[in-house]
Every structure is written in structure tokens, then in C-alpha cells.
mmCIF file of C-alpha atoms and ligand atoms in Angstrom:
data_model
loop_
_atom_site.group_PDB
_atom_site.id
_atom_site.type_symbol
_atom_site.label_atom_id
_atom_site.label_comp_id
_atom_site.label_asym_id
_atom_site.label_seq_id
_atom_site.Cartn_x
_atom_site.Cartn_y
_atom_site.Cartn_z
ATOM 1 C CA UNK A 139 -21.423 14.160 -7.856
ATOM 2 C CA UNK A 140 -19.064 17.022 -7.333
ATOM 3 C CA UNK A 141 -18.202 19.326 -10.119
ATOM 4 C CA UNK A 142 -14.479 19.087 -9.841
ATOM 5 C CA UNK A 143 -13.952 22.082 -12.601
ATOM 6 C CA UNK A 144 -16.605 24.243 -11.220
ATOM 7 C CA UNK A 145 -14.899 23.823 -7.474
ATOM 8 C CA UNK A 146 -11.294 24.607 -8.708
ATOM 9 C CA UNK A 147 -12.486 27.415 -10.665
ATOM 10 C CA UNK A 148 -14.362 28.595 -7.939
ATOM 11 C CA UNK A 149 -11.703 28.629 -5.310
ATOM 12 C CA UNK A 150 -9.129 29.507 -8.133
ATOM 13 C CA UNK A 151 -7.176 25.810 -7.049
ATOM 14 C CA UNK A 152 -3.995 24.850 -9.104
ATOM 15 C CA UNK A 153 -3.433 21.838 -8.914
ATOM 16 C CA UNK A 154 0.177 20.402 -8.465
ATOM 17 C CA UNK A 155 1.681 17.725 -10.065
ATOM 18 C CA UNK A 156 4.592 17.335 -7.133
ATOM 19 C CA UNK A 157 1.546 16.206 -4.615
ATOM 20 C CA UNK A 158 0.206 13.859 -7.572
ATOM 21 C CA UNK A 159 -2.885 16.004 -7.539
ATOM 22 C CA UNK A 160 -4.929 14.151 -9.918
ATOM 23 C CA UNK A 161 -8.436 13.963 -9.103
ATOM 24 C CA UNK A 162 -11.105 11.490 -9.910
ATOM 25 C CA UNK A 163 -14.171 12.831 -12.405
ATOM 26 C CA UNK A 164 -15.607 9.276 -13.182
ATOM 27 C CA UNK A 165 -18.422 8.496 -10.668
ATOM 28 C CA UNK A 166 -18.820 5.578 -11.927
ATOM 29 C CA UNK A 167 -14.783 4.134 -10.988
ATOM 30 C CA UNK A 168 -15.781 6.266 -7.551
ATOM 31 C CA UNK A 169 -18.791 4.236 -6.866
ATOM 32 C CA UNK A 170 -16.928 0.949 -8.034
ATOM 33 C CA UNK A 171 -13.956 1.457 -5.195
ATOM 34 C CA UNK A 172 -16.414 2.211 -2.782
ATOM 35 C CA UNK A 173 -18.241 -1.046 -3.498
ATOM 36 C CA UNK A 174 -14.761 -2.872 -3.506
ATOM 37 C CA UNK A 175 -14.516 -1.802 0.154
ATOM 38 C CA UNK A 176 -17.238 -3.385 0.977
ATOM 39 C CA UNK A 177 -17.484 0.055 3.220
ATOM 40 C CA UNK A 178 -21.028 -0.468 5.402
ATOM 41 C CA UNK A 179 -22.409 1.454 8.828
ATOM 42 C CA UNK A 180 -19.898 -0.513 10.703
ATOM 43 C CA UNK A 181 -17.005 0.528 9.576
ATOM 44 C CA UNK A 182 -14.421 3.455 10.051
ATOM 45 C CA UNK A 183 -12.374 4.613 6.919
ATOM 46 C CA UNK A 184 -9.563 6.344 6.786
ATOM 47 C CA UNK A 185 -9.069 7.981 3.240
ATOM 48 C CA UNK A 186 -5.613 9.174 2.377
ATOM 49 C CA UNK A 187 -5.516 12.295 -0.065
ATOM 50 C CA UNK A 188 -9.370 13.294 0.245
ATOM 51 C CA UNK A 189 -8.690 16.056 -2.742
ATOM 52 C CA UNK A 190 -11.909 17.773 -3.089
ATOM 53 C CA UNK A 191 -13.612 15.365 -1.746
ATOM 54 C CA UNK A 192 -15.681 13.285 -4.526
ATOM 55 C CA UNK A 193 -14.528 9.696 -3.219
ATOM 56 C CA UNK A 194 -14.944 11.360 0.390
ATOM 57 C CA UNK A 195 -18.451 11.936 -0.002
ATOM 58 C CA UNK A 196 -19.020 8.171 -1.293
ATOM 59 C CA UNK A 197 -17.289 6.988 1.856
ATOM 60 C CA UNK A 198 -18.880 9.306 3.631
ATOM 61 C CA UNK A 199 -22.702 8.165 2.994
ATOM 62 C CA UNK A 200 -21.759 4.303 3.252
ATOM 63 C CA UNK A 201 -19.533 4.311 6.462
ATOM 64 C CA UNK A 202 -20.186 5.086 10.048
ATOM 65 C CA UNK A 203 -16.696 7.067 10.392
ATOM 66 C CA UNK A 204 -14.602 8.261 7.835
ATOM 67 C CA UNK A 205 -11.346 10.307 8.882
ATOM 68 C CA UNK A 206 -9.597 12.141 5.704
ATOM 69 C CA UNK A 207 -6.023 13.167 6.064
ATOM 70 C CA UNK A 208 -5.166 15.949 3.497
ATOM 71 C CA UNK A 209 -1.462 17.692 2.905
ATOM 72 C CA UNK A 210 -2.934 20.422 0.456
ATOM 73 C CA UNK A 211 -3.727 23.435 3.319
ATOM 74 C CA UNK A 212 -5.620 24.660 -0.126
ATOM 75 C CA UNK A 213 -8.206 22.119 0.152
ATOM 76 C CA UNK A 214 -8.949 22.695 3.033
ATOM 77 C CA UNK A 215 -12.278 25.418 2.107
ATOM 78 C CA UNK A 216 -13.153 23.258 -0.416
ATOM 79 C CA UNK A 217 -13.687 20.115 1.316
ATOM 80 C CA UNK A 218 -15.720 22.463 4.186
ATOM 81 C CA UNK A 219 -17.810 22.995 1.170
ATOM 82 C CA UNK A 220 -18.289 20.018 -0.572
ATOM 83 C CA UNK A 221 -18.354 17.532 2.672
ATOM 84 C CA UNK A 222 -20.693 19.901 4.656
ATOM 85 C CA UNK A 223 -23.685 17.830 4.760
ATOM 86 C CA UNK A 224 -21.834 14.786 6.480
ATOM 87 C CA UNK A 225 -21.976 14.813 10.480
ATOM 88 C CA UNK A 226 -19.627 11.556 9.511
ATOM 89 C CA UNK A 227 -16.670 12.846 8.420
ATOM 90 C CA UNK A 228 -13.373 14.619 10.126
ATOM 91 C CA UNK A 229 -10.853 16.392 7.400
ATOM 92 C CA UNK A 230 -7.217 16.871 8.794
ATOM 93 C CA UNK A 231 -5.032 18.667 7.316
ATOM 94 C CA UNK A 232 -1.335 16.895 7.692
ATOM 95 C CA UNK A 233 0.988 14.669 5.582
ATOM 96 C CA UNK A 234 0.230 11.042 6.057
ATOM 97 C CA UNK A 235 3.716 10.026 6.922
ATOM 98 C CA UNK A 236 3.761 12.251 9.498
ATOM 99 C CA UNK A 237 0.567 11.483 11.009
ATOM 100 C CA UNK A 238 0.356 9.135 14.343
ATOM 101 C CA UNK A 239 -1.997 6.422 12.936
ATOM 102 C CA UNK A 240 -2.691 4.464 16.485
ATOM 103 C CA UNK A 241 -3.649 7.747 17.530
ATOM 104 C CA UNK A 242 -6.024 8.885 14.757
ATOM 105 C CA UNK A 243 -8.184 5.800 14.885
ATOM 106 C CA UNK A 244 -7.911 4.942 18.788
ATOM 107 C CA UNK A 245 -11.114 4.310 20.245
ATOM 108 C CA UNK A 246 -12.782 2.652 17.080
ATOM 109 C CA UNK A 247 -13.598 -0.887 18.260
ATOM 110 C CA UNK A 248 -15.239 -1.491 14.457
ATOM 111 C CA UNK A 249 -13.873 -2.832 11.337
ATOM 112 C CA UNK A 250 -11.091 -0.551 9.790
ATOM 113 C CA UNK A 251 -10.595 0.180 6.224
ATOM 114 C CA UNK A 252 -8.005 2.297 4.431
ATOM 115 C CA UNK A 253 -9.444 3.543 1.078
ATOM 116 C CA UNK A 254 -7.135 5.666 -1.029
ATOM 117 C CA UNK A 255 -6.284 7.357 -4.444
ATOM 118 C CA UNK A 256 -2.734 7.748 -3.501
ATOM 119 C CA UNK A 257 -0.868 10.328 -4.550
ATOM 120 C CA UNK A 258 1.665 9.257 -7.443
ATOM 121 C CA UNK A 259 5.006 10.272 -6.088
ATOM 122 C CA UNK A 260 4.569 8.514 -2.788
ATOM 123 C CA UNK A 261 3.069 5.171 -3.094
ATOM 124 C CA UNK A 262 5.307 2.694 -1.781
ATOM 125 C CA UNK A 263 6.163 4.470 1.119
ATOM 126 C CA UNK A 264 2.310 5.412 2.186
ATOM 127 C CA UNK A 265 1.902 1.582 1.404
ATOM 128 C CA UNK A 266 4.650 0.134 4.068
ATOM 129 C CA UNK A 267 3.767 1.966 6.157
ATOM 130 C CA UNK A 268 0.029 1.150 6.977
ATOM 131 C CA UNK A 269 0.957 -2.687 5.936
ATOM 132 C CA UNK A 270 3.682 -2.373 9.190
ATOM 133 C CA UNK A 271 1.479 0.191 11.077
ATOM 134 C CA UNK A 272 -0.419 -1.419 14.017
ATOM 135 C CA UNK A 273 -3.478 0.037 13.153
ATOM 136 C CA UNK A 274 -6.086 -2.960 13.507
ATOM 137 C CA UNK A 275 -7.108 -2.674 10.010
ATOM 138 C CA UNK A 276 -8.734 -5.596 8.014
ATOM 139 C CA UNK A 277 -9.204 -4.322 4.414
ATOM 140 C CA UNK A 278 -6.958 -1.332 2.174
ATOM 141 C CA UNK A 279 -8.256 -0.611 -1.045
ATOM 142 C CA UNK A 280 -5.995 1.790 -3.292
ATOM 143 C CA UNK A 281 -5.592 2.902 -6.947
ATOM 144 C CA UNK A 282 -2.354 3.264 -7.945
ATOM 145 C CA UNK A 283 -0.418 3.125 -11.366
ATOM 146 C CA UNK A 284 -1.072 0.239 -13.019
ATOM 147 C CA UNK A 285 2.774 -1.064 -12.955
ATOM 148 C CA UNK A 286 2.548 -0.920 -9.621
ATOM 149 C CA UNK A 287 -0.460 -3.184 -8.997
ATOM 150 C CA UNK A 288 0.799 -5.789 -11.188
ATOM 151 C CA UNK A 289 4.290 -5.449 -8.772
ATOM 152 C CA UNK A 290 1.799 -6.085 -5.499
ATOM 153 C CA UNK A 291 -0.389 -9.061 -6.584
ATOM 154 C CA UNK A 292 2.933 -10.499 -8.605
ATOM 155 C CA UNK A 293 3.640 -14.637 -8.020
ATOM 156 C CA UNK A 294 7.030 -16.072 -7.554
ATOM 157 C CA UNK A 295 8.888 -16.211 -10.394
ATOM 158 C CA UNK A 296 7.658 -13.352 -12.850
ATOM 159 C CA UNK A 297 9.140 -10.587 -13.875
ATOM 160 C CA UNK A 298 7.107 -7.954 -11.261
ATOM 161 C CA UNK A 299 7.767 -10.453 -8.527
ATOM 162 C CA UNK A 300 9.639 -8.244 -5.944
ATOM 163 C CA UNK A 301 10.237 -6.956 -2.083
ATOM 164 C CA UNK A 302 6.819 -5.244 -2.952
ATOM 165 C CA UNK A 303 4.983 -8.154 -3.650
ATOM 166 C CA UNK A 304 6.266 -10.319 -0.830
ATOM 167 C CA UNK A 305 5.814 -7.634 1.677
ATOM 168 C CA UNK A 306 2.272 -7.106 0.278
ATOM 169 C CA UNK A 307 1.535 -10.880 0.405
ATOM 170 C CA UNK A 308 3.383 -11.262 3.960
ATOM 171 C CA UNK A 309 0.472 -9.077 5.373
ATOM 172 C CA UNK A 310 -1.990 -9.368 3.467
ATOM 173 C CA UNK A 311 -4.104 -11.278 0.346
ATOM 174 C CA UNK A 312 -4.186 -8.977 -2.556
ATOM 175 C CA UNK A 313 -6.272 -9.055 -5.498
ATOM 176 C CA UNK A 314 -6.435 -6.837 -8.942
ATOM 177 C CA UNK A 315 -9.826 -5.057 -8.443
ATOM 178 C CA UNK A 316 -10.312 -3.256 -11.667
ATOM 179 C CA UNK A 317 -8.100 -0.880 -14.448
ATOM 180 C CA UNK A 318 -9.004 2.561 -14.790
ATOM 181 C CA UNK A 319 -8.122 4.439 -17.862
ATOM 182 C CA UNK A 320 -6.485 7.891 -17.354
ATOM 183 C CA UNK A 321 -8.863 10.280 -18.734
ATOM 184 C CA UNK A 322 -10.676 9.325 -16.005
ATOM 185 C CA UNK A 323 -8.989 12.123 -14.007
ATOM 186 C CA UNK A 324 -8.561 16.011 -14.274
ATOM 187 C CA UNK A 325 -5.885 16.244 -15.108
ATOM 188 C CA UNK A 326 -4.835 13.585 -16.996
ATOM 189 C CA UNK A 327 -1.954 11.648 -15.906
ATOM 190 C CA UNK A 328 0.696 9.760 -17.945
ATOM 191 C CA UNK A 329 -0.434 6.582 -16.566
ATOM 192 C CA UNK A 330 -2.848 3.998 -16.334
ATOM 193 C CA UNK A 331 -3.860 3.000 -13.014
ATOM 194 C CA UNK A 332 -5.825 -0.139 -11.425
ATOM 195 C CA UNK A 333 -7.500 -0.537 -8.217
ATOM 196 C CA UNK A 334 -6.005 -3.312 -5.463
ATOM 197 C CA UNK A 335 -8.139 -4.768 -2.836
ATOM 198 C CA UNK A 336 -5.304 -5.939 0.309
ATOM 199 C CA UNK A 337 -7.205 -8.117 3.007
ATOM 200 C CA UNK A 338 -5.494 -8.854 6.045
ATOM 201 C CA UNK A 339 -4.370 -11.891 6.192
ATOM 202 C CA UNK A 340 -5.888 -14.015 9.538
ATOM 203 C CA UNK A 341 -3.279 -15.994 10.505
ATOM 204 C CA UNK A 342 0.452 -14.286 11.023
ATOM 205 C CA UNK A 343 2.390 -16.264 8.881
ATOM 206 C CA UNK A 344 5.364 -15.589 11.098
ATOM 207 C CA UNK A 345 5.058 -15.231 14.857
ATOM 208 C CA UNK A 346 8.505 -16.345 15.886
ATOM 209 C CA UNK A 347 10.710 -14.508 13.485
ATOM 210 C CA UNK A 348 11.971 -10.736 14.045
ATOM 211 C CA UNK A 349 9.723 -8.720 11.190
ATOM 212 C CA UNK A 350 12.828 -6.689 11.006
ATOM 213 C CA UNK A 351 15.090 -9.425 10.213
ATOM 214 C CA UNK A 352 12.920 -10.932 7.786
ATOM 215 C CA UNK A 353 12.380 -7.956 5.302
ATOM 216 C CA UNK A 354 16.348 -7.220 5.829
ATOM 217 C CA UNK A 355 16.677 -10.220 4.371
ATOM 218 C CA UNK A 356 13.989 -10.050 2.087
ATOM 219 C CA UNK A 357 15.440 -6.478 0.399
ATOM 220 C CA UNK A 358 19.112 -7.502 0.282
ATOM 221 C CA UNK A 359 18.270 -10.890 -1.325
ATOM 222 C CA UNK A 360 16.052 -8.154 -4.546
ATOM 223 C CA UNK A 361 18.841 -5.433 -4.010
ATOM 224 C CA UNK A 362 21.249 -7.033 -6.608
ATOM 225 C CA UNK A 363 17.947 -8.676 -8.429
ATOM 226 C CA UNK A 364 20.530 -10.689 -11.445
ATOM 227 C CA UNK A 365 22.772 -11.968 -8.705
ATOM 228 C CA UNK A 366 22.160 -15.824 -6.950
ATOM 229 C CA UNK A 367 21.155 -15.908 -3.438
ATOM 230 C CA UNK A 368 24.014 -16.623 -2.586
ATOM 231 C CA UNK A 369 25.752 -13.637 -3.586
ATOM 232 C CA UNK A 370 23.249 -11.237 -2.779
ATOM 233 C CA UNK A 371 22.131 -12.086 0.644
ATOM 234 C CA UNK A 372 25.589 -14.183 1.400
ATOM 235 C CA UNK A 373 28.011 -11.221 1.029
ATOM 236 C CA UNK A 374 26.167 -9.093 3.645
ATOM 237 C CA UNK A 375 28.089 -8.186 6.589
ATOM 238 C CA UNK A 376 25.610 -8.441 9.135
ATOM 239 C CA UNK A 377 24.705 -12.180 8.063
ATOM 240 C CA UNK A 378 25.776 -14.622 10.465
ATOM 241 C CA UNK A 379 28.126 -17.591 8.815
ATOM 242 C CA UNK A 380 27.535 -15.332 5.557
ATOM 243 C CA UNK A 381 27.868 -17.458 2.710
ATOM 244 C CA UNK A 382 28.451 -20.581 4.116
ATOM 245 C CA UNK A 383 25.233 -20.373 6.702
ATOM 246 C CA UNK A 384 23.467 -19.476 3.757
ATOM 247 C CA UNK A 385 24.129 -22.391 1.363
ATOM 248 C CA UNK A 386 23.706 -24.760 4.307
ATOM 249 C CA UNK A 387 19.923 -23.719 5.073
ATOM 250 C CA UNK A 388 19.446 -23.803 1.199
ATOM 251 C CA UNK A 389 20.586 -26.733 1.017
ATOM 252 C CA UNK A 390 18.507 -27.612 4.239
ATOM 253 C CA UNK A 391 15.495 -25.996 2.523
ATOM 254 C CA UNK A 392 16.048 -28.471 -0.596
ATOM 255 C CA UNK A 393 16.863 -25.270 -3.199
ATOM 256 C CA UNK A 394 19.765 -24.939 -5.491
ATOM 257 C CA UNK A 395 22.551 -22.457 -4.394
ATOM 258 C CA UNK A 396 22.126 -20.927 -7.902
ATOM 259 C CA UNK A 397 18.236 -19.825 -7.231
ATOM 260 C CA UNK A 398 17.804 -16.548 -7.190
ATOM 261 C CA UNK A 399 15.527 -14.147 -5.370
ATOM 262 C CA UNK A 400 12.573 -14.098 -7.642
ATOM 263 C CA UNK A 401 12.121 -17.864 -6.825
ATOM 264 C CA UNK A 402 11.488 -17.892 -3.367
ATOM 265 C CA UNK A 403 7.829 -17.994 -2.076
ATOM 266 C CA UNK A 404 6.389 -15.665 1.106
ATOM 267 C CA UNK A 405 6.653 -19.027 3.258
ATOM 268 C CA UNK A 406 9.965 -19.874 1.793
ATOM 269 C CA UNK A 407 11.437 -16.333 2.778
ATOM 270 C CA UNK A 408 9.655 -16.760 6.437
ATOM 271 C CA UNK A 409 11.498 -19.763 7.166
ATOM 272 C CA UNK A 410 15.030 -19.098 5.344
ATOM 273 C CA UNK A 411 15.014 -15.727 7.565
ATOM 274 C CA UNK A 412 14.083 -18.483 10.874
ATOM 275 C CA UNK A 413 16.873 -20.559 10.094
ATOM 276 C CA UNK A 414 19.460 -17.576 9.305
ATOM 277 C CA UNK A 415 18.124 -16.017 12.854
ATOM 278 C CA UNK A 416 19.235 -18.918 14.905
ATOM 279 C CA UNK A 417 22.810 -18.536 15.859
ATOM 280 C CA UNK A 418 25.596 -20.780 14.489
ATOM 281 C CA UNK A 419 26.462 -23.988 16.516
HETATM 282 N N1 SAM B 142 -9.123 11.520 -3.436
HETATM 283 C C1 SAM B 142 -9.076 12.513 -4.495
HETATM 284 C C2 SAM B 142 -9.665 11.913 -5.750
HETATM 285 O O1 SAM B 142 -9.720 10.692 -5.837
HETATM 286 O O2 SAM B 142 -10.043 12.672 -6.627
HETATM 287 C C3 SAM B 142 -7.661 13.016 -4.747
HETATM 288 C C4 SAM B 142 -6.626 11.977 -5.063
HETATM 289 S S1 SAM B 142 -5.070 12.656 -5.594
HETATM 290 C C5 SAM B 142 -4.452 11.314 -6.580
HETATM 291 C C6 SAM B 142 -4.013 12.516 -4.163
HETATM 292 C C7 SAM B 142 -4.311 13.466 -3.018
HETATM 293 O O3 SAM B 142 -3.373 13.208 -1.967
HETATM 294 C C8 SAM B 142 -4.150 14.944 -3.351
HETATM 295 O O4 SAM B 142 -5.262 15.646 -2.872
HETATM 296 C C9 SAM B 142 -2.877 15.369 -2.615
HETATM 297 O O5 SAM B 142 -2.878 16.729 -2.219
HETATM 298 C C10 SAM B 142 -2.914 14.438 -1.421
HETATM 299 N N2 SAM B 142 -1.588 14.155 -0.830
HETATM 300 C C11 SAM B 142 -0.385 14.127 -1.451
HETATM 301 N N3 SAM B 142 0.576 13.793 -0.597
HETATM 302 C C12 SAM B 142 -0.015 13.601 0.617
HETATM 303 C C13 SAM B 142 0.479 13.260 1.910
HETATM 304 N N4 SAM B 142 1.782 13.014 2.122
HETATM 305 N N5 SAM B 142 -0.399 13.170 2.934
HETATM 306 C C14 SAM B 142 -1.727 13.413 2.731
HETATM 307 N N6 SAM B 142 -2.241 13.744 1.521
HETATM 308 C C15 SAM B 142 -1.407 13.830 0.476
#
């Protein structure tokens, strides 16, 4: 296991809090996400955030490929250091949500797993964008605060039940891996985090409808989260029929014209945004 003090003292590394620099010191949680990936000889992994390397090096002995895309131009001596040994592994040093996905992992006809401690301050972005990147990936495993886990496995009709969770379950089965506490990190943060294990779902659940559309619809009907439906999604401009289209498919769809967001299923979202595509007799 890497000695995550003696390396920053070493290379005289401070870390910062605006890149959520918090690294993992528990090789036990390390050795747990690795097993959660399921991460074999088959399999290329791209890790987001590699750090100094300590979850890197797990990957690293389990995978066939793993590709580690780093912002910190810092880390970049350390991780020559600490990931020498491995002919496996490829460090780049760019920002994630600038970095051409197709291109990084074109040529890999293998299983594809994204395995990440994601930096704090960017979650949900790094998030949608490999869920709506496509990258043939199969399984992303990611620790991330603990709120934000509960919003990504959340059912209809509970309080963390939002855009998050039906994007996440659009794409994807997710499942609660494990909580880690947070003194398992140097330094600590202010939060608890858990792990979340996203498979790909095998069937798309919605072929004929415009993935566009669909999440338009999706993130006006959580925008105004207190509001019906109908008032919501209805009073958008670019809804065609507005209101009235609306609280006919409802209707069509056997739901109240008082149900609000929070109510509405994956599937149910899928086919409201299929009915509200087709254009008005
Ligand atoms: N993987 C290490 C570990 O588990 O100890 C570090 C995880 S730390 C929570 C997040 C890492 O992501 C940091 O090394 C940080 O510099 C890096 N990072 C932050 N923003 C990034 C971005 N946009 N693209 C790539 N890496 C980023």
C-alpha cells in the first residue's frame, strides 16, 4: 500500500480542496471497490482522479488496461513513482470534461469499466456525462458523498427521488455498494461518502424517443419540484399543446393532473415524453 503522507511529504504536495483532493488511506475500502468492479484480465478501466495512485495500483494488478486521467499537473511525478512497476497502466494528465472519451478507449474490444473516487465539487457533471457518453461501457463504480448516492439509487416517490435518479436508472441499474466513513481519507472531508455500483442496463428502455427530449422533459417537470405536473412541465414554451397536451396524455396515461414529478416512474417518464413528441392532430 502506498504511504500517502510519506509521498506528499516527499514531493512537498498540497493538496487542494477546490479539486476535492481527498485521498483514500484505507486499503481495506480500496480493495473493497476494486472487488465491487468485478475488475479481471479482461477488462479496461478507466479511473477518473488517479491522485497518487493507491486505487490505481489496485486496478492496475487486477485489469488488463487501466487508463488514469489526472487534472493535478503536480501528480504527475508522483504517480511515475508510485505506478512504475505496472507495464498496464497509461496516466494522462487532462480534466475529464475535457477529455474525448471515444477516443481514449478506441480500439478496446473488452469489457469497459469506469472506477472512480470523484472529486467532490464535480460529481454530477463527471456522472452525465459518461452515463450519455458513447463509450461502450458496461459497469461504473464511484464513491461519492453519501447524499448523493442515496439521490442515484432513490425510488419514485421519496424525498431523494430526482432528475439524478431517473437519469441514473434510465441508463443504468444502480445499487448502494458500501458507506465509507470520512477518516478514511487524508484529509478528512466534511462528509460521509458511499460507494455505487451503475450496470448498464441491456435493453434501451427507449429506442424511439429523442434522449434529448426526454431529459428536457424530465428536468423541467423537477425544476419547480412543489409545483403539479401540470404547472411545471405545462407552462414551458417549447411544449407542444402546453397545458392542455399535457393533461390529455395524463389523463391518457391514467394519472391525476395533480401528480407531481416525484411520482412518475423511469418507464412512466419514457412514454409521457413519446406521447408529448408526437405532434398535435
Ligand atoms: N483516486 C485517488 C484516491 O482515491 O485517493 C484520489 C481521489 S480525489 C477524491 C479526486 C482526484 O480527482 C484528485 O486527484 C483530483 O486532482 C482529481 N480531479 C479533480 N478534478 C478533475 C478533473 N476535472 N479531471 C480529472 N481529474 C480531476
Amino acid at each position: 500500500m502506498i504511504n500517502t503522507n510519506e509521498i506528499l511529504k516527499k514531493y512537498g504536495l498540497r493538496l487542494t480542496k477546490t479539486l476535492g483532493q481527498n485521498f483514500l488511506t484505507d486499503a481495506n475500502i480500496i480493495r473493497k471497490i476494486v472487488e465491487t468492479a468485478e475488475v479481471n484480465e479482461n477488462d479496461f478501466v478507466l479511473e477518473i482522479g488517479p491522485g497518487i495512485g493507491a486505487l490505481t495500483a489496485r486496478l492496475a494488478e487486477k485489469a488488463g488496461k487501466v487508463v488514469a486521467v489526472e487534472i493535478d499537473r503536480h501528480l504527475m511525478e508522483p504517480l511515475a513513482e508510485t505506478l512504475g512497476g505496472f507495464g498496464n497502466v497509461q496516466v494522462i494528465n487532462a480534466d475529464i470534461m475535457e477529455t474525448d472519451l471515444t477516443a481514449l478507449t478506441a480500439g478496446w474490444d473488452g469489457p469497459l469499466k469506469v472506477v472512480s473516487n470523484l472529486p467532490y465539487y464535480i460529481t454530477t457533471p463527471i456522472i452525465m456525462n459518461l452515463l450519455e457518453s458513447d463509450i461502450p461501457w458496461e459497469l461504473l463504480v464511484f464513491m461519492v458523498q453519501k447524499e448523493v448516492v442515496a439521490r442515484m439509487v432513490a425510488m419514485p416517490g421519496t424525498k431523494d427521488y430526482s432528475a439524478l435518479s431517473v437519469a441514473v436508472r434510465y441508463y443504468s441499474e444502480p445499487r448502494l455498494a458500501f458507506h465509507v466513513s470520512r477518516n478514511c481519507f487524508i484529509p478528512k472531508p466534511e462528509v460521509d461518502s458511499a460507494v455505487v455500483k451503475l450496470k448498464k442496463r441491456s435493453q434501451d428502455l427507449a429506442e424511439d424517443v429523442d434522449r434529448e427530449f426526454l431529459f428536457r422533459v424530465v428536468r423541467a417537470s423537477f425544476g419547480q419540484r412543489r409545483k403539479t405536473l401540470l404547472n411545471a412541465l405545462g407552462n414551458q414554451p417549447w411544449l407542444d399543446g402546453g397545458k392542455e397536451r399535457l393533461r390529455e396524455v395524463l389523463q391518457e396515461m391514467g394519472l391525476s393532473g395533480d401528480i407531481r414529478a416525484e411520482a412518475l416512474s423511469v418507464e412512466q417518464f419514457v412514454h409521457l415524453a413519446r406521447q408529448l413528441c408526437k405532434k398535435t392532430p
